[in-house]
Tab-separated table of N, CA and C in Angstrom:
chain	number	residue	atom	x	y	z
A	11	ASN	N	78.676	155.469	127.996
A	11	ASN	CA	80.214	155.457	128.527
A	11	ASN	C	80.459	157.312	127.986
A	12	THR	N	79.995	158.054	129.010
A	12	THR	CA	80.187	159.692	129.483
A	12	THR	C	81.549	159.893	129.841
A	13	MET	N	82.370	160.908	128.907
A	13	MET	CA	83.578	161.382	129.832
A	13	MET	C	84.004	162.740	129.107
A	14	HIS	N	85.032	163.301	129.509
A	14	HIS	CA	85.247	164.591	129.248
A	14	HIS	C	86.786	163.999	128.602
A	15	THR	N	86.706	165.214	127.303
A	15	THR	CA	87.784	164.484	126.481
A	15	THR	C	88.923	165.547	126.211
A	16	ARG	N	89.879	165.298	126.100
A	16	ARG	CA	91.089	166.679	125.763
A	16	ARG	C	91.511	166.498	123.916
A	17	THR	N	90.798	165.505	123.082
A	17	THR	CA	90.941	165.566	121.515
A	17	THR	C	90.349	166.517	121.456
A	18	ARG	N	91.033	167.702	120.411
A	18	ARG	CA	91.076	168.918	119.700
A	18	ARG	C	91.057	168.725	118.239
A	19	PHE	N	90.643	169.292	117.568
A	19	PHE	CA	90.895	168.983	116.095
A	19	PHE	C	92.245	169.358	115.468
A	20	VAL	N	93.380	169.722	116.187
A	20	VAL	CA	94.321	169.704	115.421
A	20	VAL	C	95.070	168.235	115.861
A	21	ASP	N	94.628	167.365	116.263
A	21	ASP	CA	94.335	165.995	116.530
A	21	ASP	C	93.793	165.522	115.444
A	22	VAL	N	93.501	165.800	114.586
A	22	VAL	CA	92.615	164.950	113.513
A	22	VAL	C	92.733	165.845	112.200
A	23	ALA	N	93.362	164.547	111.245
A	23	ALA	CA	93.784	164.980	110.097
A	23	ALA	C	93.224	164.785	108.918
A	24	GLY	N	92.802	165.480	107.882
A	24	GLY	CA	92.762	165.510	106.584
A	24	GLY	C	91.109	165.567	106.288
A	25	VAL	N	90.252	165.796	107.126
A	25	VAL	CA	89.046	166.157	107.192
A	25	VAL	C	88.919	167.421	107.427
A	26	ASP	N	89.516	168.708	106.700
A	26	ASP	CA	89.210	169.891	106.551
A	26	ASP	C	87.485	170.565	106.811
A	27	ALA	N	87.142	169.857	105.479
A	27	ALA	CA	85.994	170.290	105.167
A	27	ALA	C	84.520	169.777	106.342
A	28	ALA	N	84.844	168.791	106.812
A	28	ALA	CA	84.211	168.000	107.832
A	28	ALA	C	84.271	169.028	109.007
A	29	LYS	N	85.773	169.520	109.554
A	29	LYS	CA	86.045	170.448	110.559
A	29	LYS	C	85.258	171.600	110.293
A	30	ALA	N	85.230	172.020	109.460
A	30	ALA	CA	84.852	173.392	108.856
A	30	ALA	C	83.050	173.400	109.366
A	31	GLU	N	82.872	172.441	109.027
A	31	GLU	CA	81.193	171.986	108.631
A	31	GLU	C	80.928	171.882	110.642
A	32	LEU	N	81.376	171.455	111.310
A	32	LEU	CA	81.291	171.283	112.611
A	32	LEU	C	81.562	172.412	113.504
A	33	GLN	N	82.165	173.366	112.778
A	33	GLN	CA	82.477	174.583	113.501
A	33	GLN	C	81.095	175.086	114.088
A	34	GLU	N	80.168	175.309	113.778
A	34	GLU	CA	78.960	176.061	114.238
A	34	GLU	C	78.123	175.232	115.465
A	35	ILE	N	78.725	173.886	115.136
A	35	ILE	CA	77.872	172.770	116.417
A	35	ILE	C	78.888	173.454	117.393
A	36	VAL	N	80.038	173.255	117.691
A	36	VAL	CA	81.161	173.924	118.451
A	36	VAL	C	80.857	174.987	119.271
A	37	LEU	N	80.554	176.138	118.000
A	37	LEU	CA	80.246	177.358	119.033
A	37	LEU	C	78.797	177.280	119.625
A	38	CYS	N	78.043	176.729	118.917
A	38	CYS	CA	76.556	176.722	119.787
A	38	CYS	C	76.505	175.727	120.790
A	39	LEU	N	77.657	174.563	120.870
A	39	LEU	CA	77.913	174.333	122.109
A	39	LEU	C	78.534	174.935	123.478
A	40	ARG	N	79.486	175.653	122.869
A	40	ARG	CA	80.124	176.689	123.777
A	40	ARG	C	79.501	177.984	124.257
A	41	GLU	N	78.897	178.378	123.424
A	41	GLU	CA	77.783	179.747	123.790
A	41	GLU	C	76.559	179.318	123.530
A	42	PRO	N	75.718	178.689	124.375
A	42	PRO	CA	74.506	178.519	123.698
A	42	PRO	C	73.550	179.581	124.151
A	43	GLU	N	73.787	180.716	124.872
A	43	GLU	CA	72.855	181.661	125.366
A	43	GLU	C	72.896	182.716	123.972
A	44	ARG	N	73.910	182.245	123.425
A	44	ARG	CA	74.271	183.317	122.272
A	44	ARG	C	73.337	183.077	121.018
A	45	PHE	N	72.666	181.857	120.856
A	45	PHE	CA	72.243	181.200	120.082
A	45	PHE	C	70.519	180.938	120.765
A	46	ARG	N	70.235	181.167	122.095
A	46	ARG	CA	69.495	181.045	122.444
A	46	ARG	C	68.402	182.652	122.311
A	47	MET	N	69.242	183.822	122.391
A	47	MET	CA	68.952	185.221	122.730
A	47	MET	C	67.990	184.968	120.933
A	48	ILE	N	68.553	184.188	119.849
A	48	ILE	CA	68.143	184.384	118.323
A	48	ILE	C	66.683	183.238	118.137
A	49	GLY	N	66.295	182.910	119.210
A	49	GLY	CA	65.526	181.964	119.316
A	49	GLY	C	66.103	180.412	119.074
A	50	ALA	N	67.305	180.062	118.651
A	50	ALA	CA	67.300	178.953	118.244
A	50	ALA	C	67.873	177.909	119.720
A	51	ARG	N	67.612	176.529	119.425
A	51	ARG	CA	67.851	175.557	120.867
A	51	ARG	C	69.130	174.798	120.404
A	52	PRO	N	69.959	175.152	121.641
A	52	PRO	CA	71.174	173.915	121.251
A	52	PRO	C	70.629	172.663	120.882
A	53	PRO	N	71.749	172.334	120.337
A	53	PRO	CA	71.359	170.715	119.871
A	53	PRO	C	71.553	169.308	121.178
A	54	ARG	N	71.330	168.362	120.734
A	54	ARG	CA	71.271	167.537	121.929
A	54	ARG	C	72.127	166.705	121.765
A	55	GLY	N	72.403	166.731	120.388
A	55	GLY	CA	73.323	165.483	120.303
A	55	GLY	C	73.657	165.669	118.547
A	56	VAL	N	74.593	164.880	118.047
A	56	VAL	CA	74.997	165.084	116.619
A	56	VAL	C	75.001	163.814	116.060
A	57	LEU	N	74.794	163.258	115.062
A	57	LEU	CA	74.812	161.352	114.593
A	57	LEU	C	75.743	162.088	113.626
A	58	LEU	N	76.940	161.140	113.575
A	58	LEU	CA	77.756	161.261	112.362
A	58	LEU	C	77.867	159.578	111.750
A	59	TYR	N	77.759	159.875	110.767
A	59	TYR	CA	77.837	158.303	109.734
A	59	TYR	C	78.590	158.377	108.733
A	60	GLY	N	78.554	157.091	107.781
A	60	GLY	CA	79.746	156.406	107.082
A	60	GLY	C	80.712	155.290	107.290
A	61	PRO	N	81.222	155.202	106.552
A	61	PRO	CA	81.656	153.893	106.442
A	61	PRO	C	83.154	153.795	107.940
A	62	SER	N	83.220	152.242	108.178
A	62	SER	CA	83.788	152.124	109.205
A	62	SER	C	85.467	152.737	108.983
A	63	GLY	N	85.898	153.145	109.944
A	63	GLY	CA	87.406	153.595	109.944
A	63	GLY	C	87.639	154.893	109.356
A	64	THR	N	86.635	155.756	109.288
A	64	THR	CA	86.806	156.838	108.455
A	64	THR	C	87.011	158.346	109.563
A	65	GLY	N	87.316	157.997	111.046
A	65	GLY	CA	87.209	158.471	111.724
A	65	GLY	C	86.333	159.375	112.235
A	66	LYS	N	84.889	159.205	112.118
A	66	LYS	CA	83.987	159.729	112.906
A	66	LYS	C	83.982	159.551	114.353
A	67	THR	N	84.461	158.731	114.987
A	67	THR	CA	84.309	158.784	116.573
A	67	THR	C	85.886	159.934	117.103
A	68	LEU	N	86.174	159.806	116.526
A	68	LEU	CA	87.666	160.688	116.848
A	68	LEU	C	87.363	162.174	116.249
A	69	LEU	N	86.912	162.658	115.121
A	69	LEU	CA	86.044	163.833	115.219
A	69	LEU	C	84.819	164.313	115.934
A	70	ALA	N	84.258	163.456	116.556
A	70	ALA	CA	83.318	163.218	117.529
A	70	ALA	C	83.824	163.593	118.949
A	71	ARG	N	84.870	163.227	119.076
A	71	ARG	CA	85.594	163.717	120.521
A	71	ARG	C	85.947	165.047	120.412
A	72	ALA	N	86.877	165.290	119.224
A	72	ALA	CA	87.269	166.543	118.999
A	72	ALA	C	86.634	167.620	118.941
A	73	VAL	N	85.087	167.283	118.322
A	73	VAL	CA	83.497	168.599	118.662
A	73	VAL	C	83.750	168.478	120.447
A	74	ALA	N	83.543	167.758	121.108
A	74	ALA	CA	83.365	167.542	122.612
A	74	ALA	C	84.448	168.215	123.235
A	75	GLY	N	85.941	168.107	122.751
A	75	GLY	CA	86.938	168.579	123.179
A	75	GLY	C	86.939	169.966	123.080
A	76	GLU	N	86.671	170.378	121.538
A	76	GLU	CA	86.538	171.663	121.370
A	76	GLU	C	85.712	172.536	122.319
A	77	ALA	N	84.475	172.416	122.618
A	77	ALA	CA	83.072	172.434	123.325
A	77	ALA	C	83.288	172.501	124.344
A	78	CYS	N	84.251	171.898	124.661
A	78	CYS	CA	84.410	171.306	126.453
A	78	CYS	C	83.227	170.945	127.154
A	79	VAL	N	82.431	169.796	126.572
A	79	VAL	CA	81.457	169.155	126.660
A	79	VAL	C	81.327	168.030	127.051
A	80	PRO	N	80.940	166.641	127.804
A	80	PRO	CA	80.891	165.201	127.736
A	80	PRO	C	80.786	164.645	126.488
A	81	PHE	N	81.640	163.871	126.405
A	81	PHE	CA	81.553	163.032	125.279
A	81	PHE	C	81.039	162.099	125.523
A	82	LEU	N	79.883	161.559	124.674
A	82	LEU	CA	79.297	160.207	124.884
A	82	LEU	C	79.034	159.233	123.699
A	83	ALA	N	79.698	157.950	123.453
A	83	ALA	CA	79.754	157.241	122.656
A	83	ALA	C	79.035	156.479	122.230
A	84	CYS	N	78.153	155.808	121.115
A	84	CYS	CA	77.632	154.572	121.637
A	84	CYS	C	77.380	154.003	119.977
A	85	SER	N	77.889	152.841	120.099
A	85	SER	CA	77.743	152.069	118.732
A	85	SER	C	76.657	151.907	118.151
A	86	ALA	N	76.585	151.168	116.835
A	86	ALA	CA	75.030	151.252	116.526
A	86	ALA	C	74.564	150.008	116.997
A	87	SER	N	75.172	148.809	117.118
A	87	SER	CA	74.593	147.613	117.788
A	87	SER	C	73.661	148.043	119.097
A	88	ASP	N	74.540	148.805	119.936
A	88	ASP	CA	74.004	149.540	121.057
A	88	ASP	C	72.894	150.263	121.370
A	89	PHE	N	72.935	150.660	120.006
A	89	PHE	CA	71.640	151.835	119.941
A	89	PHE	C	70.667	151.158	119.154
A	90	VAL	N	70.811	149.577	118.893
A	90	VAL	CA	69.572	149.045	118.057
A	90	VAL	C	69.267	148.237	119.661
A	91	GLU	N	70.188	147.798	120.887
A	91	GLU	CA	69.894	146.930	121.439
A	91	GLU	C	68.722	148.070	122.470
A	92	MET	N	69.206	149.363	122.590
A	92	MET	CA	68.360	149.774	123.418
A	92	MET	C	67.254	150.578	122.791
A	93	LEU	N	66.857	150.369	121.462
A	93	LEU	CA	65.551	150.717	121.008
A	93	LEU	C	64.647	149.628	121.103
A	94	VAL	N	65.458	148.304	120.295
A	94	VAL	CA	64.373	146.813	120.103
A	94	VAL	C	64.380	146.033	121.405
A	95	GLY	N	65.539	146.273	121.928
A	95	GLY	CA	65.944	145.240	123.407
A	95	GLY	C	66.831	143.716	122.765
A	96	ARG	N	67.363	143.555	121.631
A	96	ARG	CA	68.067	143.025	121.419
A	96	ARG	C	69.584	143.155	120.602
A	97	GLY	N	70.586	142.435	120.581
A	97	GLY	CA	71.602	142.988	120.191
A	97	GLY	C	71.905	143.149	118.966
A	98	ALA	N	72.928	143.145	117.972
A	98	ALA	CA	73.030	142.727	116.617
A	98	ALA	C	73.336	141.506	115.876
A	99	ALA	N	72.453	140.406	116.873
A	99	ALA	CA	72.354	138.870	116.340
A	99	ALA	C	71.999	138.560	115.703
């Protein structure tokens, strides 16, 4: 599921500390050449983890929206199925 998203940090409420931590990721995704000049490589992805219903997907969409990059969503059961070849049964 790859898509461009219009979700921004202003759409996410209550996780100011997480948004502040993710600003560097947004900057790195938005301006990768700036980081390559100092020898850094831009991330290929970001893994957010935590309890269900805490806004991880919304926050990930906001990161993609702020950085103007595609958003790719994958649930844990999809991930296990991809690696192991079986669903979460």
